[in-house]
């Protein structure tokens, strides 16, 4: 009986040792996994709102917003759905899809304080422009998918023309971003230029909406 009890105790110890060493090996494996490394790197991926890469992204935003302001009214004339037109539409929609992700990493100001914590950035974006961005992107991908499916025979109905105007909401988002840049700029001439450009874009949007 004592030998049997001794064997059982020995077996239990061996099982515990195997479980412990297995857990340690799994922990070491996970600690060096790509996912863990990615999670550790995420906080450093926050983008300063005045950094060069963010300003470059803002410039690209301006290009695509200008495209929307110019092209949306032209669809009233039933532009032919050529391969070139489809390619540009896909490029625009893809850019704004990426912009949705970029917005989750761009810091923002709370008064004079700059917030760069990803959790707070995500919360701020979710409570602000995220619902509008998802709405506009949903409309865009829906129209783009319909265009690709129909090809040159795509029928530009009044409903689709009206839905295209939803894209112009991004102009308001960009104007807000431009105002933030002008408020944070240390140069008086730069701030003046930002404000003048802000007014011009606002006037252009107003004339566009009135004419449509």
Short mmCIF file of C-alpha atoms in Angstrom, two decimals:
data_model
loop_
_atom_site.label_atom_id
_atom_site.label_comp_id
_atom_site.label_asym_id
_atom_site.label_seq_id
_atom_site.Cartn_x
_atom_site.Cartn_y
_atom_site.Cartn_z
CA UNK A 1 0.00 0.00 0.00
CA UNK A 2 2.83 2.41 0.82
CA UNK A 3 4.56 1.70 -2.51
CA UNK A 4 1.31 2.38 -4.41
CA UNK A 5 0.80 5.65 -2.52
CA UNK A 6 4.40 6.63 -3.21
CA UNK A 7 3.94 5.94 -6.93
CA UNK A 8 0.77 8.03 -7.04
CA UNK A 9 2.55 10.95 -5.34
CA UNK A 10 5.44 10.65 -7.77
CA UNK A 11 3.09 10.58 -10.78
CA UNK A 12 1.26 13.66 -9.50
CA UNK A 13 4.53 15.54 -9.08
CA UNK A 14 5.59 14.58 -12.57
CA UNK A 15 2.26 15.73 -14.00
CA UNK A 16 2.52 19.02 -12.10
CA UNK A 17 6.06 19.54 -13.39
CA UNK A 18 4.96 18.84 -16.98
CA UNK A 19 2.03 21.28 -16.63
CA UNK A 20 4.29 23.96 -15.14
CA UNK A 21 6.97 23.61 -17.82
CA UNK A 22 4.33 23.50 -20.55
CA UNK A 23 2.76 26.69 -19.23
CA UNK A 24 6.14 28.40 -19.12
CA UNK A 25 6.93 27.36 -22.68
CA UNK A 26 3.54 28.64 -23.86
CA UNK A 27 4.08 31.93 -22.01
CA UNK A 28 7.49 32.41 -23.64
CA UNK A 29 6.04 31.58 -27.05
CA UNK A 30 3.21 34.06 -26.68
CA UNK A 31 5.49 36.77 -25.31
CA UNK A 32 7.49 36.67 -28.50
CA UNK A 33 4.54 36.26 -30.85
CA UNK A 34 3.83 38.87 -33.53
CA UNK A 35 0.51 39.73 -31.89
CA UNK A 36 2.15 40.55 -28.57
CA UNK A 37 4.81 42.62 -30.29
CA UNK A 38 2.08 44.42 -32.20
CA UNK A 39 0.17 45.22 -29.01
CA UNK A 40 3.35 46.58 -27.42
CA UNK A 41 4.02 48.76 -30.46
CA UNK A 42 0.50 50.19 -30.76
CA UNK A 43 0.90 53.02 -28.21
CA UNK A 44 3.90 54.34 -30.16
CA UNK A 45 1.79 54.44 -33.36
CA UNK A 46 -0.22 57.45 -32.19
CA UNK A 47 0.12 60.28 -34.73
CA UNK A 48 0.78 63.83 -33.62
CA UNK A 49 -1.85 66.07 -35.29
CA UNK A 50 0.85 68.54 -36.36
CA UNK A 51 3.41 65.98 -37.55
CA UNK A 52 4.63 66.04 -41.16
CA UNK A 53 3.00 62.71 -42.04
CA UNK A 54 -0.34 63.91 -40.66
CA UNK A 55 -0.09 67.20 -42.57
CA UNK A 56 0.73 65.24 -45.73
CA UNK A 57 -2.37 63.12 -45.12
CA UNK A 58 -4.42 66.31 -44.70
CA UNK A 59 -3.15 67.52 -48.06
CA UNK A 60 -4.27 64.26 -49.67
CA UNK A 61 -7.65 64.71 -47.97
CA UNK A 62 -7.94 68.13 -49.57
CA UNK A 63 -7.26 66.64 -53.02
CA UNK A 64 -9.96 63.99 -52.64
CA UNK A 65 -12.45 66.47 -51.14
CA UNK A 66 -11.82 68.81 -54.08
CA UNK A 67 -12.48 65.88 -56.40
CA UNK A 68 -15.83 65.26 -54.69
CA UNK A 69 -16.81 68.94 -54.82
CA UNK A 70 -16.09 69.02 -58.55
CA UNK A 71 -17.37 65.62 -59.61
CA UNK A 72 -20.57 65.18 -57.58
CA UNK A 73 -22.45 67.95 -59.50
CA UNK A 74 -21.24 66.53 -62.84
CA UNK A 75 -23.04 63.26 -62.17
CA UNK A 76 -26.27 65.17 -62.83
CA UNK A 77 -25.27 65.02 -66.50
CA UNK A 78 -25.04 61.21 -66.30
CA UNK A 79 -21.32 60.78 -66.82
CA UNK A 80 -20.51 57.58 -68.69
CA UNK A 81 -19.34 54.87 -66.32
CA UNK A 82 -15.99 54.15 -67.99
CA UNK A 83 -13.08 52.15 -66.59
CA UNK A 84 -11.23 55.39 -65.77
CA UNK A 85 -14.19 56.77 -63.82
CA UNK A 86 -14.56 53.50 -61.93
CA UNK A 87 -10.85 53.45 -61.08
CA UNK A 88 -10.97 56.98 -59.67
CA UNK A 89 -14.09 56.18 -57.65
CA UNK A 90 -12.47 53.05 -56.20
CA UNK A 91 -9.29 55.00 -55.36
CA UNK A 92 -11.34 57.69 -53.56
CA UNK A 93 -13.38 55.17 -51.60
CA UNK A 94 -10.25 53.19 -50.69
CA UNK A 95 -8.53 56.36 -49.45
CA UNK A 96 -11.43 57.29 -47.19
CA UNK A 97 -11.58 53.73 -45.89
CA UNK A 98 -7.92 54.01 -44.86
CA UNK A 99 -8.63 57.45 -43.41
CA UNK A 100 -11.14 55.87 -41.05
CA UNK A 101 -8.33 53.76 -39.62
CA UNK A 102 -5.90 56.70 -39.50
CA UNK A 103 -8.42 58.66 -37.44
CA UNK A 104 -8.14 56.03 -34.67
CA UNK A 105 -4.45 56.92 -34.29
CA UNK A 106 -4.48 60.72 -34.62
CA UNK A 107 -4.13 62.61 -31.36
CA UNK A 108 -6.36 65.53 -30.43
CA UNK A 109 -6.37 68.51 -28.10
CA UNK A 110 -8.41 68.88 -24.95
CA UNK A 111 -7.98 72.59 -24.35
CA UNK A 112 -4.22 73.19 -24.20
CA UNK A 113 -3.47 69.51 -23.52
CA UNK A 114 -2.60 67.06 -26.29
CA UNK A 115 -4.22 63.63 -25.90
CA UNK A 116 -2.14 60.80 -27.43
CA UNK A 117 -3.53 57.75 -25.61
CA UNK A 118 -5.06 55.38 -28.16
CA UNK A 119 -7.97 54.46 -25.89
CA UNK A 120 -8.96 58.11 -25.48
CA UNK A 121 -8.41 58.81 -29.20
CA UNK A 122 -10.71 55.93 -30.15
CA UNK A 123 -13.36 57.09 -27.69
CA UNK A 124 -13.17 60.68 -28.95
CA UNK A 125 -13.47 59.55 -32.58
CA UNK A 126 -16.33 57.14 -31.81
CA UNK A 127 -18.27 59.95 -30.11
CA UNK A 128 -17.57 62.35 -32.98
CA UNK A 129 -17.10 61.66 -36.68
CA UNK A 130 -17.02 57.85 -36.70
CA UNK A 131 -20.79 57.33 -37.23
CA UNK A 132 -20.80 59.86 -40.09
CA UNK A 133 -17.70 58.32 -41.67
CA UNK A 134 -19.25 54.84 -41.52
CA UNK A 135 -22.48 56.16 -43.07
CA UNK A 136 -20.68 57.91 -45.93
CA UNK A 137 -18.39 54.94 -46.56
CA UNK A 138 -21.36 52.57 -46.59
CA UNK A 139 -23.08 54.71 -49.21
CA UNK A 140 -19.88 55.00 -51.27
CA UNK A 141 -19.09 51.29 -51.27
CA UNK A 142 -22.71 50.52 -52.11
CA UNK A 143 -22.70 52.85 -55.14
CA UNK A 144 -19.22 51.70 -56.22
CA UNK A 145 -20.27 48.04 -56.03
CA UNK A 146 -23.38 48.78 -58.10
CA UNK A 147 -21.28 50.62 -60.69
CA UNK A 148 -18.82 47.74 -60.98
CA UNK A 149 -21.65 45.23 -61.33
CA UNK A 150 -23.54 47.23 -64.00
CA UNK A 151 -20.50 48.52 -65.89
CA UNK A 152 -21.28 50.96 -68.70
CA UNK A 153 -25.02 50.26 -68.27
CA UNK A 154 -25.16 51.75 -64.78
CA UNK A 155 -28.31 53.85 -64.37
CA UNK A 156 -27.77 57.09 -62.41
CA UNK A 157 -31.15 57.45 -60.68
CA UNK A 158 -32.26 60.50 -58.69
CA UNK A 159 -31.85 58.54 -55.47
CA UNK A 160 -28.22 57.70 -56.27
CA UNK A 161 -27.55 61.33 -57.21
CA UNK A 162 -28.93 62.41 -53.86
CA UNK A 163 -26.89 59.80 -51.99
CA UNK A 164 -23.70 61.00 -53.68
CA UNK A 165 -24.11 64.35 -51.95
CA UNK A 166 -23.56 62.65 -48.60
CA UNK A 167 -19.84 62.64 -49.50
CA UNK A 168 -19.79 66.41 -49.15
CA UNK A 169 -20.11 66.04 -45.38
CA UNK A 170 -16.37 65.38 -45.39
CA UNK A 171 -15.78 69.01 -46.36
CA UNK A 172 -17.16 70.03 -42.95
CA UNK A 173 -14.79 67.56 -41.28
CA UNK A 174 -11.83 68.97 -43.18
CA UNK A 175 -12.81 72.55 -42.36
CA UNK A 176 -12.88 71.63 -38.68
CA UNK A 177 -9.45 70.11 -39.03
CA UNK A 178 -8.22 73.23 -40.82
CA UNK A 179 -9.54 75.44 -38.03
CA UNK A 180 -7.70 73.31 -35.48
CA UNK A 181 -4.47 73.72 -37.44
CA UNK A 182 -4.89 77.50 -37.66
CA UNK A 183 -5.56 77.76 -33.93
CA UNK A 184 -2.41 75.77 -33.07
CA UNK A 185 -0.07 77.46 -35.50
CA UNK A 186 2.52 79.78 -33.95
CA UNK A 187 2.92 81.91 -37.07
CA UNK A 188 0.51 84.81 -37.55
CA UNK A 189 0.85 84.70 -41.34
CA UNK A 190 0.19 80.96 -41.36
CA UNK A 191 -2.90 81.38 -39.21
CA UNK A 192 -4.16 84.16 -41.46
CA UNK A 193 -3.62 82.00 -44.56
CA UNK A 194 -5.47 79.10 -42.89
CA UNK A 195 -8.41 81.35 -42.02
CA UNK A 196 -8.63 82.82 -45.54
CA UNK A 197 -8.50 79.35 -47.05
CA UNK A 198 -11.11 78.17 -44.56
CA UNK A 199 -13.47 80.93 -45.68
CA UNK A 200 -12.87 80.19 -49.38
CA UNK A 201 -13.60 76.50 -48.97
CA UNK A 202 -16.72 77.25 -46.92
CA UNK A 203 -17.96 79.66 -49.62
CA UNK A 204 -17.24 77.10 -52.32
CA UNK A 205 -19.24 74.46 -50.44
CA UNK A 206 -22.13 76.88 -49.88
CA UNK A 207 -22.26 77.90 -53.57
CA UNK A 208 -22.09 74.24 -54.56
CA UNK A 209 -24.99 73.24 -52.31
CA UNK A 210 -27.13 76.20 -53.42
CA UNK A 211 -26.50 75.48 -57.11
CA UNK A 212 -27.41 71.81 -56.65
#
